[in-house]
Every structure is written in structure tokens, then in C-alpha cells.
Short mmCIF file of C-alpha atoms and ligand atoms in Angstrom, two decimals:
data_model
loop_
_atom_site.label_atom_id
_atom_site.label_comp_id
_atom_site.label_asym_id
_atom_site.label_seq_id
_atom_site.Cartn_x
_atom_site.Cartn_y
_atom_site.Cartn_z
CA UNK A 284 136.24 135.06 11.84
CA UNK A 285 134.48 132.30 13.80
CA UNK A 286 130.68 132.54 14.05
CA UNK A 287 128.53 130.13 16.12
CA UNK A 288 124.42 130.64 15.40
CA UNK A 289 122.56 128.54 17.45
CA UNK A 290 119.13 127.70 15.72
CA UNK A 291 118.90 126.34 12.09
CA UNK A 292 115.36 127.63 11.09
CA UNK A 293 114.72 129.75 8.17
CA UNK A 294 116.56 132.57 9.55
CA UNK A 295 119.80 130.76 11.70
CA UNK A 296 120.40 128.23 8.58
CA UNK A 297 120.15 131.32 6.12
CA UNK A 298 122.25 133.54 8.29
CA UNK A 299 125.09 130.32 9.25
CA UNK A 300 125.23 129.90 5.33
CA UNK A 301 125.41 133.35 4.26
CA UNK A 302 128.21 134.34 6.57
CA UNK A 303 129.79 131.15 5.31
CA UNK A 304 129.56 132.37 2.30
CA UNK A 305 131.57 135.46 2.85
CA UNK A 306 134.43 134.27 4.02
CA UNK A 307 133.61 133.27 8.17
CA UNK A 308 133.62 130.01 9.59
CA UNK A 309 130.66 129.27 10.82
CA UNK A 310 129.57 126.40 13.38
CA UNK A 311 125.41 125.71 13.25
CA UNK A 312 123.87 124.44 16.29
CA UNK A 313 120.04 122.99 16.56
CA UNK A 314 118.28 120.93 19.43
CA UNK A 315 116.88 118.63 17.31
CA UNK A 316 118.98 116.52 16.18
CA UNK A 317 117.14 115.02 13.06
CA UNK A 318 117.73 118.42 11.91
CA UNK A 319 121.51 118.32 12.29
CA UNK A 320 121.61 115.08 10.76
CA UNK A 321 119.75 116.21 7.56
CA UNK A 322 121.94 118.75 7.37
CA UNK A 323 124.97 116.92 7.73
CA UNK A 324 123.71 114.44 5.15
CA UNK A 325 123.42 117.97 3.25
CA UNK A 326 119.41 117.84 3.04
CA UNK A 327 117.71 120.95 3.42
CA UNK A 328 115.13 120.89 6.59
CA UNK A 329 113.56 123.82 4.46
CA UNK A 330 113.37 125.47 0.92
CA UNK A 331 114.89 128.49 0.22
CA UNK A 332 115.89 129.83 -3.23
CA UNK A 333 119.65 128.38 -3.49
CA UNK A 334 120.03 127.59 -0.02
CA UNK A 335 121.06 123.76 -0.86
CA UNK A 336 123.69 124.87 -3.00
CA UNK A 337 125.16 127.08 -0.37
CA UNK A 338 125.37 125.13 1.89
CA UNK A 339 126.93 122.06 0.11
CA UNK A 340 129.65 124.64 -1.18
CA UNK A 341 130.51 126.09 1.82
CA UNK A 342 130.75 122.88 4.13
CA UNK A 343 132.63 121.42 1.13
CA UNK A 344 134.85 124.14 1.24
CA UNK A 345 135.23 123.41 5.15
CA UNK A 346 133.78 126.62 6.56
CA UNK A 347 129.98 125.53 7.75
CA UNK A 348 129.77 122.59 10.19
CA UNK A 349 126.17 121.22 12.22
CA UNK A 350 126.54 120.25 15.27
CA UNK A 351 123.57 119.83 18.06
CA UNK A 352 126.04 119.90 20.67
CA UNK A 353 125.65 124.13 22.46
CA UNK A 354 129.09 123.15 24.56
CA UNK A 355 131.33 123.00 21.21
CA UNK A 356 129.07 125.61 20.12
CA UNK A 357 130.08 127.81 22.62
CA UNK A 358 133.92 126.23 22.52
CA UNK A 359 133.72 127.60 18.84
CA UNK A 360 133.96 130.81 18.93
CA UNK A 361 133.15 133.78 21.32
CA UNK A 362 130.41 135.68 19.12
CA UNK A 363 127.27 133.39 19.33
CA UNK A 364 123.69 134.36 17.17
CA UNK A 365 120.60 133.52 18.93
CA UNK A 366 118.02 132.29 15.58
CA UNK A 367 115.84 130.04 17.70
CA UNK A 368 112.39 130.40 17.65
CA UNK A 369 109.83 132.84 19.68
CA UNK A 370 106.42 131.45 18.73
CA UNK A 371 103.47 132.89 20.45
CA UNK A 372 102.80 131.93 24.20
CA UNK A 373 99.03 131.09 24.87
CA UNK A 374 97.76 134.85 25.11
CA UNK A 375 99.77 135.65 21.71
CA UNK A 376 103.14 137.21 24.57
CA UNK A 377 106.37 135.70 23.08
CA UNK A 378 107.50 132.85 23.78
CA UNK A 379 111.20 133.40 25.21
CA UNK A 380 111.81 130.09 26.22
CA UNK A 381 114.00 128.56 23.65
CA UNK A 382 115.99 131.90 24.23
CA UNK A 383 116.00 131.88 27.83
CA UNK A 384 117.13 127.97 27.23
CA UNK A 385 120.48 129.03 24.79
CA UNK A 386 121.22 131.99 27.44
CA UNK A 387 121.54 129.53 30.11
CA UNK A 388 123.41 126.84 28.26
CA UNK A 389 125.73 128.95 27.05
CA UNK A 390 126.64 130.93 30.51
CA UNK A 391 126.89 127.27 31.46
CA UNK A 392 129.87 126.01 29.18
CA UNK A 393 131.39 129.71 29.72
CA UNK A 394 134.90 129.91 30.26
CA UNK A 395 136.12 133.05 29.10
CA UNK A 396 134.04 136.42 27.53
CA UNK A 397 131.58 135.82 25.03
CA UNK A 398 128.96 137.74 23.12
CA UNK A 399 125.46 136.50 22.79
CA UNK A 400 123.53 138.15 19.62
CA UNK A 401 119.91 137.95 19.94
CA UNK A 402 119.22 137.44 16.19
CA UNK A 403 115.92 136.08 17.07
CA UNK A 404 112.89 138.16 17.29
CA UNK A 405 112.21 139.34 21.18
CA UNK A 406 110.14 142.25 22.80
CA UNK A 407 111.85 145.52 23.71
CA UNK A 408 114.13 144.94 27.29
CA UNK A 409 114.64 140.88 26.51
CA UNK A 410 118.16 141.50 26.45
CA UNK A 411 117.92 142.72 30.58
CA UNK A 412 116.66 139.47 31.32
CA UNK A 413 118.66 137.29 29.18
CA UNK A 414 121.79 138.97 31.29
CA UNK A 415 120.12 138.38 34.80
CA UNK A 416 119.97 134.54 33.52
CA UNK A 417 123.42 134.54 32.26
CA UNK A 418 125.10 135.88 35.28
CA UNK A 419 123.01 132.98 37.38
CA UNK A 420 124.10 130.38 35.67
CA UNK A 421 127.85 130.97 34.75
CA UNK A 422 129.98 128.66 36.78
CA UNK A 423 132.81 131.62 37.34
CA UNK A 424 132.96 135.49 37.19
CA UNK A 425 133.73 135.70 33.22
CA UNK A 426 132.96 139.06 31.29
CA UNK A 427 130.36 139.17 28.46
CA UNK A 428 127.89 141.07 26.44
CA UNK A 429 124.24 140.82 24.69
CA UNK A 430 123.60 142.53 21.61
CA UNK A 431 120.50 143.28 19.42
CA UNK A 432 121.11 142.15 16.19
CA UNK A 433 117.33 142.14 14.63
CA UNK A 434 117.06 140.05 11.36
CA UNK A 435 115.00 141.46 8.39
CA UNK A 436 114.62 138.88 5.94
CA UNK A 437 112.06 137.99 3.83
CA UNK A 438 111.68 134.22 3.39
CA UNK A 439 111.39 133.39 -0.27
CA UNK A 440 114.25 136.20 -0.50
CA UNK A 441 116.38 134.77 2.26
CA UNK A 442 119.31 134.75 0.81
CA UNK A 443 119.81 137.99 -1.49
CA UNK A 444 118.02 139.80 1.35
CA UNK A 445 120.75 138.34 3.66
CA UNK A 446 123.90 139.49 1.54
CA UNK A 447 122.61 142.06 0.57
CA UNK A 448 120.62 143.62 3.46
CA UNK A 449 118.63 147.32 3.30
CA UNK A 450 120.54 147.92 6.88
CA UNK A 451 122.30 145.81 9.62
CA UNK A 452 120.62 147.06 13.01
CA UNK A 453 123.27 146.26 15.90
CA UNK A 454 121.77 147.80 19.68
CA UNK A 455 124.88 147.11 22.10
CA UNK A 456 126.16 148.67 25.08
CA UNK A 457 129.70 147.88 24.83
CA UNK A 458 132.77 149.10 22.71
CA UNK A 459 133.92 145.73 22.30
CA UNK A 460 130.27 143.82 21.51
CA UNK A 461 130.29 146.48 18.15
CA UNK A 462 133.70 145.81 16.94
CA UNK A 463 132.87 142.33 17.28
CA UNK A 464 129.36 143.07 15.32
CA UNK A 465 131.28 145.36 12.90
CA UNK A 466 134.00 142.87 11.89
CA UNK A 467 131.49 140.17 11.50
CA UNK A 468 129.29 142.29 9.07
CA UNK A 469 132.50 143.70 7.39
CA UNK A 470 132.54 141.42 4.53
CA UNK A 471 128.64 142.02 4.03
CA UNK A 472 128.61 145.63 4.37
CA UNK A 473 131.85 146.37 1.65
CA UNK A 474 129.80 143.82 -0.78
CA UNK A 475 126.34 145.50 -0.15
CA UNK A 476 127.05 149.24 0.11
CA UNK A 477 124.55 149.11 3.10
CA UNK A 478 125.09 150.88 6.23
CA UNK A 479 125.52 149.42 9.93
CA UNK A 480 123.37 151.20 12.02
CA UNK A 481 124.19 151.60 16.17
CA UNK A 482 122.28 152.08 18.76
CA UNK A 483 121.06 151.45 22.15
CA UNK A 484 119.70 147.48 22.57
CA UNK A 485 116.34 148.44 23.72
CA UNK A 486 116.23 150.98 20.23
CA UNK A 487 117.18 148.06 18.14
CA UNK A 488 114.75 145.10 19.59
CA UNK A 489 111.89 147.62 19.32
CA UNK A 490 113.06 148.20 15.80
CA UNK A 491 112.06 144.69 14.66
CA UNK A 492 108.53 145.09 16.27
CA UNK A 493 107.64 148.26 15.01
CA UNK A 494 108.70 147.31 11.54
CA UNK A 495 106.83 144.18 10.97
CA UNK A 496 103.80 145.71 12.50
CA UNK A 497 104.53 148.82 10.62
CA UNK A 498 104.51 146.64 7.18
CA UNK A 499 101.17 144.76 8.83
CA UNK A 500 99.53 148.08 9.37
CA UNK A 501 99.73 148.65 5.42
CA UNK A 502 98.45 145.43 4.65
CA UNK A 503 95.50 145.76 6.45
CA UNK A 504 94.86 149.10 5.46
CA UNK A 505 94.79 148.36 2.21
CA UNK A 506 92.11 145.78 3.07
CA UNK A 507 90.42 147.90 4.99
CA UNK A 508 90.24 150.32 1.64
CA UNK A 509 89.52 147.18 -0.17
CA UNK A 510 85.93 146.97 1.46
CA UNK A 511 85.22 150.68 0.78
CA UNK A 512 86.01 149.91 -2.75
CA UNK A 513 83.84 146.79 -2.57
CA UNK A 514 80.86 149.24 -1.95
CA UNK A 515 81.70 151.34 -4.18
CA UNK A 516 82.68 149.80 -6.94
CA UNK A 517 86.19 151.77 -7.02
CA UNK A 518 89.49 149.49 -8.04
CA UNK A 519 91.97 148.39 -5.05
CA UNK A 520 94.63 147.77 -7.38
CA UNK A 521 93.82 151.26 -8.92
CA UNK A 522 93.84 152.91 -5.89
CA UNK A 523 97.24 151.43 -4.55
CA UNK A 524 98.75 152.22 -7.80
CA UNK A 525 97.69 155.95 -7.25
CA UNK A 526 98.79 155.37 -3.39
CA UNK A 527 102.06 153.78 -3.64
CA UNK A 528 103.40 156.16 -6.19
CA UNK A 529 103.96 158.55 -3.61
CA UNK A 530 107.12 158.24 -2.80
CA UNK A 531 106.13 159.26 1.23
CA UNK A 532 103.99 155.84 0.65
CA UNK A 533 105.56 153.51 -1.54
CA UNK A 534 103.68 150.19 -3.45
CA UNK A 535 105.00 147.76 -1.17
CA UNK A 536 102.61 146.03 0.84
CA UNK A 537 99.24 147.39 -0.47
CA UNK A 538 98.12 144.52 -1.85
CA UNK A 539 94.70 143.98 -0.79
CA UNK A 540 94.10 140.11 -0.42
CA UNK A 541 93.27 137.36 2.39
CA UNK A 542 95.11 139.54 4.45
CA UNK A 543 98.89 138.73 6.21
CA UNK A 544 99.56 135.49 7.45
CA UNK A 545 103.12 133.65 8.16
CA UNK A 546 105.96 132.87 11.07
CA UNK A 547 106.61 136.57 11.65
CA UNK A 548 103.84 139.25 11.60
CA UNK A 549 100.95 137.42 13.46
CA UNK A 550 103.11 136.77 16.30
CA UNK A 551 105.22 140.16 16.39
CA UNK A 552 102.21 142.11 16.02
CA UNK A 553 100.66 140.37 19.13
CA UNK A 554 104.24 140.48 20.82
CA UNK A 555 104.16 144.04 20.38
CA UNK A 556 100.74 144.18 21.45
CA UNK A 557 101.51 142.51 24.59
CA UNK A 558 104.70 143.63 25.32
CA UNK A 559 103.13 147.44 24.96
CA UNK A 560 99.99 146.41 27.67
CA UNK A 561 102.68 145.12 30.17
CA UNK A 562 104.65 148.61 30.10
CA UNK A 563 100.96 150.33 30.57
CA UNK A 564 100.34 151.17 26.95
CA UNK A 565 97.38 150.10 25.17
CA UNK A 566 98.38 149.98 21.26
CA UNK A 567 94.59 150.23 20.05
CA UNK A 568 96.09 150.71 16.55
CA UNK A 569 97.64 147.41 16.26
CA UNK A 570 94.58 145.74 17.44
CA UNK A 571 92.45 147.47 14.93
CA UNK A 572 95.27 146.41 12.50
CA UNK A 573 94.82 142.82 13.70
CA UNK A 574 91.00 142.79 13.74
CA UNK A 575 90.84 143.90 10.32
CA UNK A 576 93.05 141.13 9.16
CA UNK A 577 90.62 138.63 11.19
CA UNK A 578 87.48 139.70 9.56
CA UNK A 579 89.02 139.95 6.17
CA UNK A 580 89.15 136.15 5.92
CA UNK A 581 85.82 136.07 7.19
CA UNK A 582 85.17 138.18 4.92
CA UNK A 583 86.47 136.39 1.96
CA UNK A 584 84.97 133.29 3.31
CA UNK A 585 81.61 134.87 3.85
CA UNK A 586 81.82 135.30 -0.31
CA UNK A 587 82.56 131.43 -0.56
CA UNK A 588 79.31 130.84 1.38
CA UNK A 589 77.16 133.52 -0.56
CA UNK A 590 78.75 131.54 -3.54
CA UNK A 591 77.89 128.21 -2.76
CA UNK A 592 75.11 128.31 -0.52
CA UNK A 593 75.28 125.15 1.06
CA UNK A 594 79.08 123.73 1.68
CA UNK A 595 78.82 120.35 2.95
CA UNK A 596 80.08 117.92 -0.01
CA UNK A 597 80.99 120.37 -2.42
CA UNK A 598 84.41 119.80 -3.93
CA UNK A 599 86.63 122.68 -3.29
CA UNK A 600 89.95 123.10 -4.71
CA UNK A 601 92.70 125.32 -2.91
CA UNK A 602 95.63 126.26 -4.66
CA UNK A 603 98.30 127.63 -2.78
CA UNK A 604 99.23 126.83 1.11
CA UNK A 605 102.37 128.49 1.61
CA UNK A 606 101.54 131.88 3.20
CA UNK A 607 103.54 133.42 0.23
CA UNK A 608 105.29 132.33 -2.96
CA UNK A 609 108.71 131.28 -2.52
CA UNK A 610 108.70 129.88 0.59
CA UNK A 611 107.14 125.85 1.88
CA UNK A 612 106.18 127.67 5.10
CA UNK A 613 102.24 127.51 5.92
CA UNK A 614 102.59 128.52 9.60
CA UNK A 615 99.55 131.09 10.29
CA UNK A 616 99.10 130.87 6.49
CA UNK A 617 95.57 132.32 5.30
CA UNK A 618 95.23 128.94 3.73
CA UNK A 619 95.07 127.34 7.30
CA UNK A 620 92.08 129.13 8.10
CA UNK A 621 90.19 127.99 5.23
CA UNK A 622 91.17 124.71 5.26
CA UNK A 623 89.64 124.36 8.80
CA UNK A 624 86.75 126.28 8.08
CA UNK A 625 85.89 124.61 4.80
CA UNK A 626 86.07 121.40 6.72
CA UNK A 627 83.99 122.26 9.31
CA UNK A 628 81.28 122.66 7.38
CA UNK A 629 81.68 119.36 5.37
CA UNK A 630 83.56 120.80 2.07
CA UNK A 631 85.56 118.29 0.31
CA UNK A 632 89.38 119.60 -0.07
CA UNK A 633 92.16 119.47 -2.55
CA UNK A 634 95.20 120.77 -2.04
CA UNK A 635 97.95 121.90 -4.39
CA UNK A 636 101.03 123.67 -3.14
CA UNK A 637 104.38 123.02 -5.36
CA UNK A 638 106.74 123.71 -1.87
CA UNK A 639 104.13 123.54 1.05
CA UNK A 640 101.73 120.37 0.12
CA UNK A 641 104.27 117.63 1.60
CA UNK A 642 104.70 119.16 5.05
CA UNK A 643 101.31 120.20 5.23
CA UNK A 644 99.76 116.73 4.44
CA UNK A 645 101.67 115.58 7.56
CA UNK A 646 99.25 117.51 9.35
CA UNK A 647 96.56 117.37 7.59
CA UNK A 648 96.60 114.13 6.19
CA UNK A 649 92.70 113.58 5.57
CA UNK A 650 92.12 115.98 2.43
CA UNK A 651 93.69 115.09 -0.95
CA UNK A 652 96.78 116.58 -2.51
CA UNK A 653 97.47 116.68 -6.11
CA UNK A 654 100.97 117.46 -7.70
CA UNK A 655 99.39 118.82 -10.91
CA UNK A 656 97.03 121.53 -10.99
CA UNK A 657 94.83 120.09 -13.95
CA UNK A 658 94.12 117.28 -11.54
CA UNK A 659 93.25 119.46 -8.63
CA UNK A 660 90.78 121.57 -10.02
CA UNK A 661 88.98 118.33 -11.73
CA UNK A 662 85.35 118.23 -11.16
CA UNK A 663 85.56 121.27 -8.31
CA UNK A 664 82.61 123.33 -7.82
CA UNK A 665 84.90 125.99 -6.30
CA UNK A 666 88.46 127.22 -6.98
CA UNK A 667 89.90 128.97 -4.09
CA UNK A 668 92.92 130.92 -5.12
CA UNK A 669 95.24 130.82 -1.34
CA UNK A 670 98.79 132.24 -2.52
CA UNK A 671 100.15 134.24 -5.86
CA UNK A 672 102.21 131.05 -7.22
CA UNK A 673 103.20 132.06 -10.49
CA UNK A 674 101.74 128.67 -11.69
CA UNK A 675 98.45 129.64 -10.92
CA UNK A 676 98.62 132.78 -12.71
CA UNK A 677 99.65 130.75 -15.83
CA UNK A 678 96.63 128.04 -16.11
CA UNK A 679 95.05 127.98 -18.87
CA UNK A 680 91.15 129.48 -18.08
CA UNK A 681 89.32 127.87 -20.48
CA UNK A 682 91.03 124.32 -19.56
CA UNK A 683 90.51 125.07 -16.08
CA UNK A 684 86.61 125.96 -16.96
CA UNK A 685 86.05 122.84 -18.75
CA UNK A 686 87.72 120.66 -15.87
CA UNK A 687 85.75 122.14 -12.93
CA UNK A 688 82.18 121.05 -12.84
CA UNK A 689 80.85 124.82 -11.88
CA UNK A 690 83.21 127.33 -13.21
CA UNK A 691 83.35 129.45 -9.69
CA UNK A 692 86.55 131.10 -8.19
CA UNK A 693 87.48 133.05 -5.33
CA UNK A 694 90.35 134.88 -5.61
CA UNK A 695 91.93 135.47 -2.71
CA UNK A 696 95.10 136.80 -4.10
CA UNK A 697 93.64 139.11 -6.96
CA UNK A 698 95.91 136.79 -9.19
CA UNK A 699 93.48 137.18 -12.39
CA UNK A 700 91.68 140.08 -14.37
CA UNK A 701 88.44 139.85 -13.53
CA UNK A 702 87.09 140.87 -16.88
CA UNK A 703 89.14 138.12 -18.43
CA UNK A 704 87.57 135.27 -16.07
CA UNK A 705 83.78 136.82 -16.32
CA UNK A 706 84.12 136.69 -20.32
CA UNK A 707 85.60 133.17 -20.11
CA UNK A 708 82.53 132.65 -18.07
CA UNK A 709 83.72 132.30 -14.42
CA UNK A 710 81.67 133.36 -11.83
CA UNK A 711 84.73 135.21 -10.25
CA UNK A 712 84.96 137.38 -6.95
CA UNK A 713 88.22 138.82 -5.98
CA UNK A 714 89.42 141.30 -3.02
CA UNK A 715 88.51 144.68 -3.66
CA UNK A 716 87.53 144.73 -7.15
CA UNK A 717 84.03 144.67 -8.84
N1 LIG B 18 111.19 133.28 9.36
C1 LIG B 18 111.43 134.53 9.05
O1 LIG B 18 111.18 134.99 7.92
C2 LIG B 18 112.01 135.47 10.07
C3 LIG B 18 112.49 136.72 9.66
C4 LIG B 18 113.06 137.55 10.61
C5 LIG B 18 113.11 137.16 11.94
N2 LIG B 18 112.61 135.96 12.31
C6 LIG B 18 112.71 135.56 13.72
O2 LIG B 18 113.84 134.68 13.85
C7 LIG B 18 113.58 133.69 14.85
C8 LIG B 18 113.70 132.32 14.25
O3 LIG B 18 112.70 132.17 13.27
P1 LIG B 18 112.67 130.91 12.28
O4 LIG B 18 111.55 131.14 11.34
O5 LIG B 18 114.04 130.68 11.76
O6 LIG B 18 112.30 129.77 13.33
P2 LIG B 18 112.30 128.18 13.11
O7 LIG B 18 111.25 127.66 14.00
O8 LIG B 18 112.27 127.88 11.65
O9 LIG B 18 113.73 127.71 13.66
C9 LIG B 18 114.10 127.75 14.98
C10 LIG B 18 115.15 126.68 15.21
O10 LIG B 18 115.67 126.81 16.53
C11 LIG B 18 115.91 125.51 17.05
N3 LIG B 18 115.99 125.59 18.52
C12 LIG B 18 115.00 125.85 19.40
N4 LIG B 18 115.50 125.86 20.66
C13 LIG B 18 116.81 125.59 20.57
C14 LIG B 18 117.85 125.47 21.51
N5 LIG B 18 117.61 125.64 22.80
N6 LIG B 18 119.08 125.18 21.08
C15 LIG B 18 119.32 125.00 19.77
N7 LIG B 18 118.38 125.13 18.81
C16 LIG B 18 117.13 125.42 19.20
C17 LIG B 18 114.75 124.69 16.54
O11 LIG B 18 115.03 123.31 16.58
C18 LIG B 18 114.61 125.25 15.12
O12 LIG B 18 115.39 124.52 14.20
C19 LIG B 18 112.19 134.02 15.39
O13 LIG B 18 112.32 134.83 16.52
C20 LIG B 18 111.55 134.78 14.25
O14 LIG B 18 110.53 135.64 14.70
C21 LIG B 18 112.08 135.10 11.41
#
């Protein structure tokens, strides 16, 4: 089958390579075209576990092309995914724009029926407007559909989350727009075992939404727990462990820590904040579930301060930018936060990220980045731990105590045992833990 996804970000690359990968022909288009050149020089515009090789198989095999041209895209084939970006709009609303922009450019270079996929994440009833624009702008009276096709990947798991997803969500409100959907998820669904499910489009864009604010909601109640335990002296960790063993609860995400940061659930949970206020319902729960995860950075920064007393010209070490492991993404990334903070108030900054440090010194150019860990940590008064890198967890503590000049970390992951780092003489505060 021929696929066109317009949008090569984390998800629209990952998504144009994986149905590659099963057998479809896929056509990629992007807007920027430094992008699309990268890509056609088969250099990855991000990093994602073994998306390089993919993609140099499968447009060596001749079944994933790059183009930044949305006419051939549209020429390519009539079932077209949507994977461009909704960042947030200046009171946190989505930002439909480069959605709005696709709709219209492809009702432009319409010529006979098409389906347009919103892959991209958009508040409930997008897919109402996106049809008002289409039917403006196409240049005769040709047939087509939109369909919800919500994406549920997790980046540093792109691509085994993408083959091998834990459901394929299609909303549509035609016969033909599923059969379309059905036969391009065939291959995916006979591999995977998982199970395609249908509904109406307004069911399945809200699905996204609640979701990633569902998954928020745990995170910051387990850092809301993670103060009671604080003043307590009770165990997060312990606690979650006897929490997510419930099977009505689950361990994932209740993880007390910095609290959540990345692309996706600042913005959807203020999308879904927004999007509820507009249709006249005040979600007080989600801002409660955003609040918390504002004040526990301030929180954890708070300790920093407590810790150091006075910050100007102390030499702080942050390791970790990325807003997980996994992944070279640092948008809305806890690390961001401290970075400007710790700034602000005159701290010295090194920087080590093994994915995320290039990017981010393009942006932040000023502070100083060190490939090697050892070097980062030299002479620091304060190690600030920013994301779970498995490299972190493997330093060596009492070469790590002997490099820094004051052996003093904040944990903002709840990477090490505190009793280990107090005996090795750290003075050590974590999330949650005593
Ligand atoms: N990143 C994730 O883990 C994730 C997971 C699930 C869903 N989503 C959602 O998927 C969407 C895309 O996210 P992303 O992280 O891949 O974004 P991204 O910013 O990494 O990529 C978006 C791409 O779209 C391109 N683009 C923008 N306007 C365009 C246009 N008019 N024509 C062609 N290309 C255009 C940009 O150049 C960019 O390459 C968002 O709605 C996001 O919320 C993201």
C-alpha cells in the first residue's frame, strides 16, 4: 500500500519508517527542507534506538522516499498521516497551525478522494474544523475523509512501541476511511497480536488527551505522596512498590522524581485543560496535577538552595538533559528549569548529556559541556542528578567523591541508594526518601 505522512519529527519519521518496514511504501514529507536533505543524505534529524538503520534499509530497499514537496505528497497516495507538530499556543491552547497548514495544502493539490489521518496530537472536535478548511480550499467538488488516528509512542521506545503497539485507536466516520485504516495497520496488527480499536473521531482524539494526562496524573501523585513521605520519613519507592502491585494500579509511572517534563504531557495536559474551559468545563484536577508538578521542581530546587546556601559561583554539575533516557529530546525537560534557575542566581554549569548535550549547547551555548562524566563532576560543589542515564547509575562513588570538591548531590531521579552515598560520605538528598 502507498502511505504519505507528512511531518518527519519523532513520531512522522518513526511511523514513515515503521510502515516501511512492513511491507508499505511510504513517501515522507517535511517543510523544512534541511530536514529532507539530511534524510536523504540518510542522517538522522533525531536519535531513536535503530531508527538509522531502518531507514537506510528500507529506502535502500526502495520503499521510503523524503520529499518536502506536499503536491507529490498528496500525488502519492490517497491515505495521508498528519505527524506535524502542535506545540503550545501562548496560553498553553494547541497550536493547530501546522495542521490547519497540511489540511489546506493538501485540499489544494486534490484531485480525486483522499483521506487525511490526524496522527498528530489535537483537542477533541479538531477534525470538524480541519473539514470546514478542506472543503474551502479544494479547487473542485472531490470526496474525502478525516480520521483520528492518535499515536502512543514512547520516544526512547519509538520503534518497538510502533510495531508492536498496546492498541491502534482509529475514530472515523466513514466505511471506506476504516478499510483504508484497517489495511494499512494489517501488516502491524497480524505481527503484534494487538487489536484495532473503532470508534467515533471525537472518542478517539479525546483518547490521546485523557491518556497522557491520565499517565501525568500518576506522576504527580506520586510526588505529591513523595512530600508526605518527606515528613514522615516513610519510603516513596516503598510505597509505590506496595501501590503498583495492585494490579487495579500498576508500577508504571509512580516514580516520584523532578516531576514530568517532555514534547507531549506538558502541552496535552494544558491542551486538555484548555480545550475542557472552552466547552464550559473547568478540569480542576488537571490543574492540581499540573501545579504539583510546578512546585515539585521548586521543590527540589528549594533543597539545592538549603544545600548550598549561597549559589552565585558555585560549580554545579548536571548530568542528564534529555527529559528521559533514550531519547536527545530536552523540550520542557526538568533539566531546562534548572539550568535557568541555577543561572539566574550566578551558579556555574556543566553539562553532560550522552544524546541531548549537542543540541542543547546550540541553545545554550554559554555553560560548559563535557563528553565524559569524570570531567564534569571535577571540582563541583554540587552534583545534580537531571535524568536516569544508565551511565550515571554506574559511576564509580568514591571516584566521583574524590573529584568533586564538596561531595553534595541532589538526586533528582532517585538513581542511587541513599544509604550507599551517606556511608561513602555524600551529603545526598533524593525525592521522597529520608
Ligand atoms: N514525540 C512524541 O513522543 C509523541 C508521541 C505521541 C504523539 N505525539 C504528537 O505527534 C505530533 C508530532 O510530534 P513530534 O514530536 O514528532 O514533533 P516534531 O516537532 O518532532 O516534528 C514535527 C515535524 O513536522 C514538520 N512540519 C511542520 N509543519 C509542517 C507542514 N506544514 N508540512 C510539512 N511538515 C511540517 C516539522 O518541520 C517537523 O519536522 C505532535 O502533535 C505530538 O504531540 C508526539
Amino acid at each position: 500500500m502507498k502511505i504519505t505522512v507528512v511531518g518527519t519529527g519523532y513520531v512522522g519519521l518513526v511511523t514513515g519508517a515503521c510502515f516501511s518496514e512492513v511491507g508499505h511504501e511510504v513517501l515522507c514529507v517535511d517543510n523544512n527542507e534541511q530536514k529532507v536533505a539530511m534524510l536523504n543524505r540518510l542522517e538522522m534529524p533525531i536519535y531513536e534506538d535503530g531508527l538509522e538503520a531502518m531507514v537506510r534499509k528500507n529506502v535502500e530497499e526502495g520503499r521510503l522516499r523524503f520529499t518536502s514537496c506536499i503536491k507529490e505528497g498528496t500525488e502519492f497516495s490517497e491515505v495521508i498521516f498528519v505527524a506535524v507538530g502542535t506545540p503550545p499556543g501562548r496560553s498553553g491552547e494547541a497550536n493547530l497551525s501546522y495542521v490547519e497548514q497540511v489540511g489546506r495544502e493538501v485540499a489544494e493539490h486534490m484531485t480525486s478522494y483522499h483521506l487525511l489521518v490526524e496522527k498528530s496530537t489535537v483537542p477533541v472536535n479538531t477534525s470538524e474544523q480541519l473539514k470546514r478548511t478542506m472543503t474551502k480550499y479544494l479547487r473542485a467538488d472531490i470526496d474525502f475523509d478525516v480520521a483520528s488516528n492518535p499515536e502512543f509512542l514512547r520516544e526512547g521506545r519509538a520503534i518497538p512501541d510502533a510495531l508492536n503497539p498496546s492498541r491502534v485507536v482509529v475514530g472515523v466516520e466513514s466505511k471506506r476511511a476504516l478499510l483504508l485504516l484497517q489495511e494499512v495497520y494489517k501488516p502491524i496488527m497480524e505481527r503484534s497480536g494487538c487489536r484495532l480499536l473503532e470508534m467515533d473521531i471525537a472518542s478517539a482524539e479525546l483518547t490521546k488527551h485523557a491518556s497522557n494526562s491520565f499517565l501525568a496524573m500518576k506522576i504527580s501523585y506520586i510526588n505529591a505522596v513523595s512530600r508526605i513521605c518527606e515528613l514522615t520519613g516513610a519510603n516513596v519507592e516503598k510505597v509505590a512498590e506496595g501501590m503498583g502491585l495492585d494490579p487495579r494500579i500498576g508500577p508504571e509511572f509512580l516514580r516520584a522524581g523532578v516531576g514530568y517534563g517532555g514534547s507531549c504531557f506538558p502541552k496535552d495536559v494544558d491542551a486538555f485543560v484548555h480545550i475542557s474551559e472552552r466547552l464550559g468545563y473547568s478540569f480542576d484536577l488537571l490543574k492540581d496535577v499540573q501545579k504539583v508538578n510546578r512546585e515539585q521542581r521548586e521543590h527540589v530546587f528549594s533543597k539545592i538552595k538549603k544545600e548550598l546556601w549561597v549559589v552565585e559561583n558555585k560549580r554545579i554539575a548536571i548530568l542528564g538533559i534529555a527529559f528521559k533516557p533514550g531519547t536527545d529530546d530536552y523540550r520542557e525537560a526538568p533539566a531546562l528549569y534548572f539550568v535557568n534557575e541555577l543561572a539566574e542566581h550566578g551558579a556555574t554549569l556543566r553539562l553532560w548529556d550522552p544524546i541531548a548535550a549537542p543540541h542543547f549547547k546550540k541553545e545554550f551555548p554559554q555553560h560548559t559541556y563535557c563528553e565524559d562524566l569524570m570531567e564534569c563532576v571535577q571540582d563541583a560543589d554540587l552534583v545534580l542528578v537531571m535524568t536516569e542515564w544508565p551511565e550515571i547509575k554506574a559511576l564509580d562513588i568514591q571516584a566521583l567523591k574524590k573529584a568533586m570538591k564538596s561531595p553534595v548531590m541532589i538526586d533528582g531521579r532517585n538513581v542511587f541508594d541513599p544509604e550507599v552515598l551517606r556511608e561513602a560520605g555524600f551529603i545526598y538528598h533524593s525525592v521522597g526518601r529520608l
